[in-house]
Coordinates of C-alpha atoms in Angstrom, one line a residue:
M201 CA -66.3 -9.6 -229.9
A202 CA -67.4 -11.1 -233.4
N203 CA -66.3 -8.0 -234.9
H204 CA -62.9 -7.8 -233.1
L205 CA -62.0 -11.2 -234.0
N206 CA -63.9 -11.3 -237.4
F207 CA -65.8 -14.4 -236.1
D208 CA -69.4 -15.5 -237.2
I209 CA -71.8 -15.4 -234.9
Y210 CA -74.6 -18.0 -233.7
D211 CA -77.5 -17.2 -231.2
L212 CA -78.9 -20.5 -229.8
E213 CA -82.2 -21.0 -228.2
L214 CA -82.4 -24.1 -226.5
T215 CA -86.0 -24.2 -225.9
A216 CA -86.4 -24.2 -229.6
V217 CA -83.8 -27.3 -229.6
S218 CA -86.1 -30.8 -229.0
N219 CA -83.3 -33.0 -228.0
N220 CA -79.7 -34.1 -227.4
S221 CA -79.2 -35.3 -231.0
E222 CA -80.5 -32.1 -232.6
L223 CA -78.1 -30.2 -230.4
R224 CA -75.1 -32.1 -231.4
R225 CA -76.2 -31.3 -235.1
L226 CA -76.3 -27.9 -234.4
L227 CA -73.0 -27.8 -233.0
I228 CA -71.6 -29.6 -235.8
A229 CA -73.2 -27.4 -238.7
T230 CA -71.5 -24.3 -237.1
A231 CA -68.7 -22.9 -238.8
N232 CA -65.0 -22.8 -237.4
R233 CA -64.0 -19.2 -236.1
S234 CA -67.2 -18.6 -234.6
I235 CA -68.9 -17.6 -231.5
L236 CA -71.8 -19.3 -229.9
V237 CA -74.4 -17.5 -227.6
V238 CA -76.8 -18.9 -225.4
E239 CA -78.8 -16.3 -223.5
D240 CA -80.6 -16.7 -219.7
I241 CA -79.3 -20.2 -219.6
N242 CA -81.3 -20.6 -216.7
C243 CA -84.3 -19.7 -217.9
S244 CA -83.6 -22.5 -221.0
I245 CA -83.6 -25.7 -219.8
E246 CA -83.4 -27.7 -216.4
L247 CA -80.0 -26.8 -215.1
K248 CA -80.4 -26.7 -211.4
D249 CA -77.7 -27.6 -208.8
R250 CA -78.4 -31.3 -208.5
S251 CA -77.1 -31.5 -204.9
T252 CA -80.1 -29.3 -203.8
D253 CA -82.9 -30.2 -206.5
E254 CA -83.8 -33.6 -208.0
L255 CA -83.9 -33.4 -211.7
P256 CA -86.0 -35.5 -214.0
Q257 CA -84.0 -38.7 -215.1
E258 CA -83.0 -38.7 -218.7
S259 CA -83.3 -41.3 -221.4
D260 CA -82.1 -42.5 -224.5
E261 CA -85.4 -43.8 -226.0
P262 CA -86.6 -42.0 -228.7
N263 CA -90.1 -43.1 -227.7
D264 CA -90.0 -41.6 -224.0
P265 CA -91.3 -38.3 -223.3
R266 CA -88.0 -37.5 -221.2
Y267 CA -85.8 -38.0 -224.3
K268 CA -87.5 -35.1 -226.5
K269 CA -85.8 -32.3 -224.9
V270 CA -82.3 -31.1 -224.0
T271 CA -80.8 -32.3 -220.7
L272 CA -77.9 -31.2 -218.5
S273 CA -76.1 -34.5 -219.7
G274 CA -76.6 -33.5 -223.2
L275 CA -75.9 -30.0 -222.6
L276 CA -72.3 -31.0 -220.8
N277 CA -71.4 -33.1 -223.5
F278 CA -72.1 -30.2 -226.1
I279 CA -69.7 -28.2 -224.3
D280 CA -66.5 -30.4 -223.8
G281 CA -67.3 -33.7 -224.9
L282 CA -66.1 -35.5 -228.1
W283 CA -68.6 -33.7 -230.5
S284 CA -67.3 -30.4 -229.3
S285 CA -64.1 -30.9 -230.5
C286 CA -65.4 -31.2 -234.0
G287 CA -64.0 -27.6 -235.1
D288 CA -61.4 -25.1 -234.6
E289 CA -61.7 -21.6 -232.6
R290 CA -65.2 -21.5 -231.4
I291 CA -66.2 -19.4 -228.6
I292 CA -69.3 -20.7 -226.6
I293 CA -71.0 -17.9 -224.3
F294 CA -73.8 -18.5 -221.9
T295 CA -75.6 -15.3 -219.8
T296 CA -77.6 -15.8 -216.5
D297 CA -78.8 -13.8 -214.0
Y298 CA -78.8 -16.4 -211.5
K299 CA -75.4 -18.2 -211.8
E300 CA -76.0 -19.9 -208.2
K301 CA -79.0 -22.0 -209.3
L302 CA -77.0 -23.5 -212.1
D303 CA -75.4 -26.9 -211.8
P304 CA -71.9 -26.9 -210.3
A305 CA -70.6 -29.2 -213.2
L306 CA -71.7 -26.6 -215.9
L307 CA -69.5 -23.8 -214.0
R308 CA -66.3 -25.6 -213.5
P309 CA -63.3 -25.0 -215.2
G310 CA -62.9 -26.8 -218.8
R311 CA -66.3 -26.1 -219.7
M312 CA -66.8 -22.3 -218.5
D313 CA -63.3 -21.0 -218.6
M314 CA -64.2 -17.4 -217.5
H315 CA -66.9 -16.0 -215.7
I316 CA -67.5 -12.2 -216.2
H317 CA -69.8 -10.6 -213.8
M318 CA -71.5 -7.7 -215.7
S319 CA -71.8 -5.1 -212.8
Y320 CA -73.3 -1.4 -212.6
C321 CA -71.6 1.1 -214.5
T322 CA -67.8 2.0 -212.8
P323 CA -66.0 5.1 -213.6
S324 CA -63.6 3.2 -216.0
A325 CA -66.6 2.0 -217.8
F326 CA -68.0 5.3 -218.5
K327 CA -64.5 6.5 -219.6
A328 CA -64.8 3.6 -222.3
L329 CA -68.4 4.5 -223.1
A330 CA -67.6 7.9 -223.3
L331 CA -64.5 6.9 -225.7
N332 CA -66.5 4.6 -227.8
Y333 CA -69.9 6.9 -228.1
L334 CA -68.5 10.5 -227.9
E335 CA -64.6 9.8 -229.1
I336 CA -63.4 11.9 -226.2
K337 CA -60.9 10.7 -223.4
D338 CA -61.1 13.6 -221.0
H339 CA -63.3 16.6 -220.3
H340 CA -64.1 18.9 -217.2
L341 CA -67.0 17.2 -216.4
F342 CA -65.7 13.4 -215.8
N343 CA -65.0 14.6 -212.5
K344 CA -68.6 14.9 -211.3
I345 CA -69.7 12.4 -213.4
E346 CA -67.4 9.9 -211.9
E347 CA -68.6 10.7 -208.4
H348 CA -72.2 10.1 -209.2
I349 CA -71.4 7.2 -210.7
E350 CA -69.6 5.7 -207.7
T351 CA -72.7 6.1 -205.8
T352 CA -75.4 5.0 -208.1
E353 CA -76.6 2.0 -209.0
V354 CA -76.8 2.5 -212.5
S355 CA -75.9 0.0 -215.5
P356 CA -74.0 0.7 -218.6
A357 CA -76.7 0.4 -221.2
E358 CA -78.3 3.6 -219.2
V359 CA -75.4 5.4 -219.2
A360 CA -75.3 4.5 -222.8
E361 CA -78.4 5.5 -223.6
Q362 CA -77.8 8.8 -222.4
L363 CA -74.3 9.4 -224.5
M364 CA -76.0 8.4 -227.7
R365 CA -78.2 11.7 -227.6
N366 CA -77.9 14.0 -230.8
D367 CA -76.2 17.1 -229.0
T368 CA -73.0 18.7 -228.4
V369 CA -70.5 16.9 -225.7
D370 CA -70.9 19.4 -223.0
K371 CA -74.8 19.2 -223.3
I372 CA -74.8 15.4 -223.3
L373 CA -72.7 14.8 -220.5
E374 CA -74.7 17.9 -218.4
G375 CA -77.8 15.7 -219.0
L376 CA -75.8 12.7 -217.8
I377 CA -75.2 14.3 -214.6
E378 CA -78.8 15.4 -214.3
F379 CA -80.1 11.6 -215.1
L380 CA -77.9 10.1 -212.2
K381 CA -79.0 12.6 -209.9
V382 CA -82.5 11.4 -210.6
K383 CA -81.2 7.9 -211.1
K384 CA -80.0 8.1 -207.2
I385 CA -83.6 9.4 -206.0
E386 CA -85.3 6.9 -207.4
N387 CA -83.0 3.8 -206.0
E388 CA -83.1 5.4 -202.7
Q389 CA -87.0 5.5 -202.8
V390 CA -87.2 1.9 -204.2
K391 CA -84.7 1.0 -201.4
A392 CA -86.8 2.7 -198.8
K393 CA -90.3 0.9 -200.0
K394 CA -88.5 -2.6 -199.9
E395 CA -87.6 -1.7 -196.5
E396 CA -90.8 -0.6 -195.5
Q397 CA -92.4 -3.5 -197.2
E398 CA -89.9 -5.8 -195.2
L399 CA -90.9 -4.1 -192.0
K400 CA -94.4 -4.5 -192.2
N401 CA -94.0 -8.3 -192.9
K402 CA -92.3 -8.2 -189.7
E403 CA -94.8 -6.7 -187.8
K404 CA -97.8 -8.9 -189.3
A405 CA -95.9 -11.9 -188.3
M406 CA -95.5 -10.6 -184.8
I407 CA -99.2 -9.3 -184.7
K408 CA -100.3 -12.7 -185.7
G409 CA -97.8 -14.6 -183.1
T410 CA -99.3 -12.6 -180.3
D411 CA -103.1 -12.6 -181.4
S412 CA -102.4 -16.3 -181.6
K413 CA -100.8 -16.2 -177.8
V414 CA -103.8 -14.0 -176.4
K415 CA -106.4 -16.4 -178.3
K416 CA -105.0 -19.2 -176.3
N417 CA -104.7 -17.5 -172.8
E418 CA -108.6 -16.4 -173.2
E419 CA -109.5 -20.0 -174.2
V420 CA -107.4 -21.3 -171.0
D421 CA -109.2 -18.9 -169.0
E422 CA -112.5 -19.6 -170.2
Q423 CA -111.8 -23.2 -169.1
V424 CA -110.7 -22.3 -166.0
M425 CA -113.5 -20.1 -164.8
R426 CA -115.9 -22.9 -165.8
N427 CA -118.4 -23.5 -162.8
D428 CA -117.5 -26.8 -161.9
R429 CA -115.0 -29.1 -159.5
V430 CA -111.8 -28.3 -159.7
D431 CA -110.7 -31.9 -160.9
K432 CA -113.4 -31.5 -163.8
V433 CA -111.8 -27.9 -164.9
L434 CA -108.6 -29.6 -165.1
E435 CA -109.6 -32.3 -167.1
G436 CA -111.2 -30.2 -169.5
L437 CA -108.2 -27.9 -169.5
V438 CA -105.8 -31.0 -170.4
E439 CA -108.3 -32.1 -173.3
L440 CA -108.5 -28.5 -174.7
L441 CA -104.6 -28.6 -174.5
K442 CA -104.8 -31.7 -176.6
A443 CA -106.9 -30.3 -179.2
K444 CA -104.7 -27.0 -179.4
K445 CA -101.8 -29.2 -179.9
S446 CA -103.4 -31.7 -182.3
Q447 CA -105.0 -28.6 -184.4
N448 CA -101.5 -26.6 -184.6
D449 CA -99.8 -29.8 -185.7
Q450 CA -102.2 -30.2 -188.7
D451 CA -102.0 -26.7 -189.7

């Protein structure tokens, strides 16, 4: 984007910014016709959804420890507040792996005007990569590669890495096909292990619940089989059940 638009580009690390005032100064210092990139914004500062998580209160007092950090309010003002208008042709790009964890106020139109999902590689993305790296628009292996890409979860970066090999076009594309075959097998193995682990966890939970029931039944049987008068046995059973209920509540 920066090359295409001939814009300057800035990489902003929010964790290195001490407070909202410094963030504002950095914004003013950036040049016109520039791109400002904030990577992994969900890991930088507290930007969780305020409707589900209670965030620390903000402070404008310099001596308050809460003042010495960038806040959600400061970032919102940074994006579309008064100071954000001090400049022309500025693009701000945020990246995140967990969009759902960000506060809706940060995601709404006017602050983040365009949301782009970076998915796994698609056939059209592969063709664009082939054009960029191999300078070809078509090849007799394209159909086979596209079939593999449609059924394999592989990132564009992984495909690009295969296309950057120093070899002939045929060898590179054949190598990509083999890579996609291996990648598909690896994905299936990972998926199978995950499903197996989930099944084991469910079985453990069921066994734990069964053991608990068996233990309770054994305790009841033991109480009933006591060699005592019926009323004493029943009174003892009532006390046992009360004690078990209290223990379960504490757990």
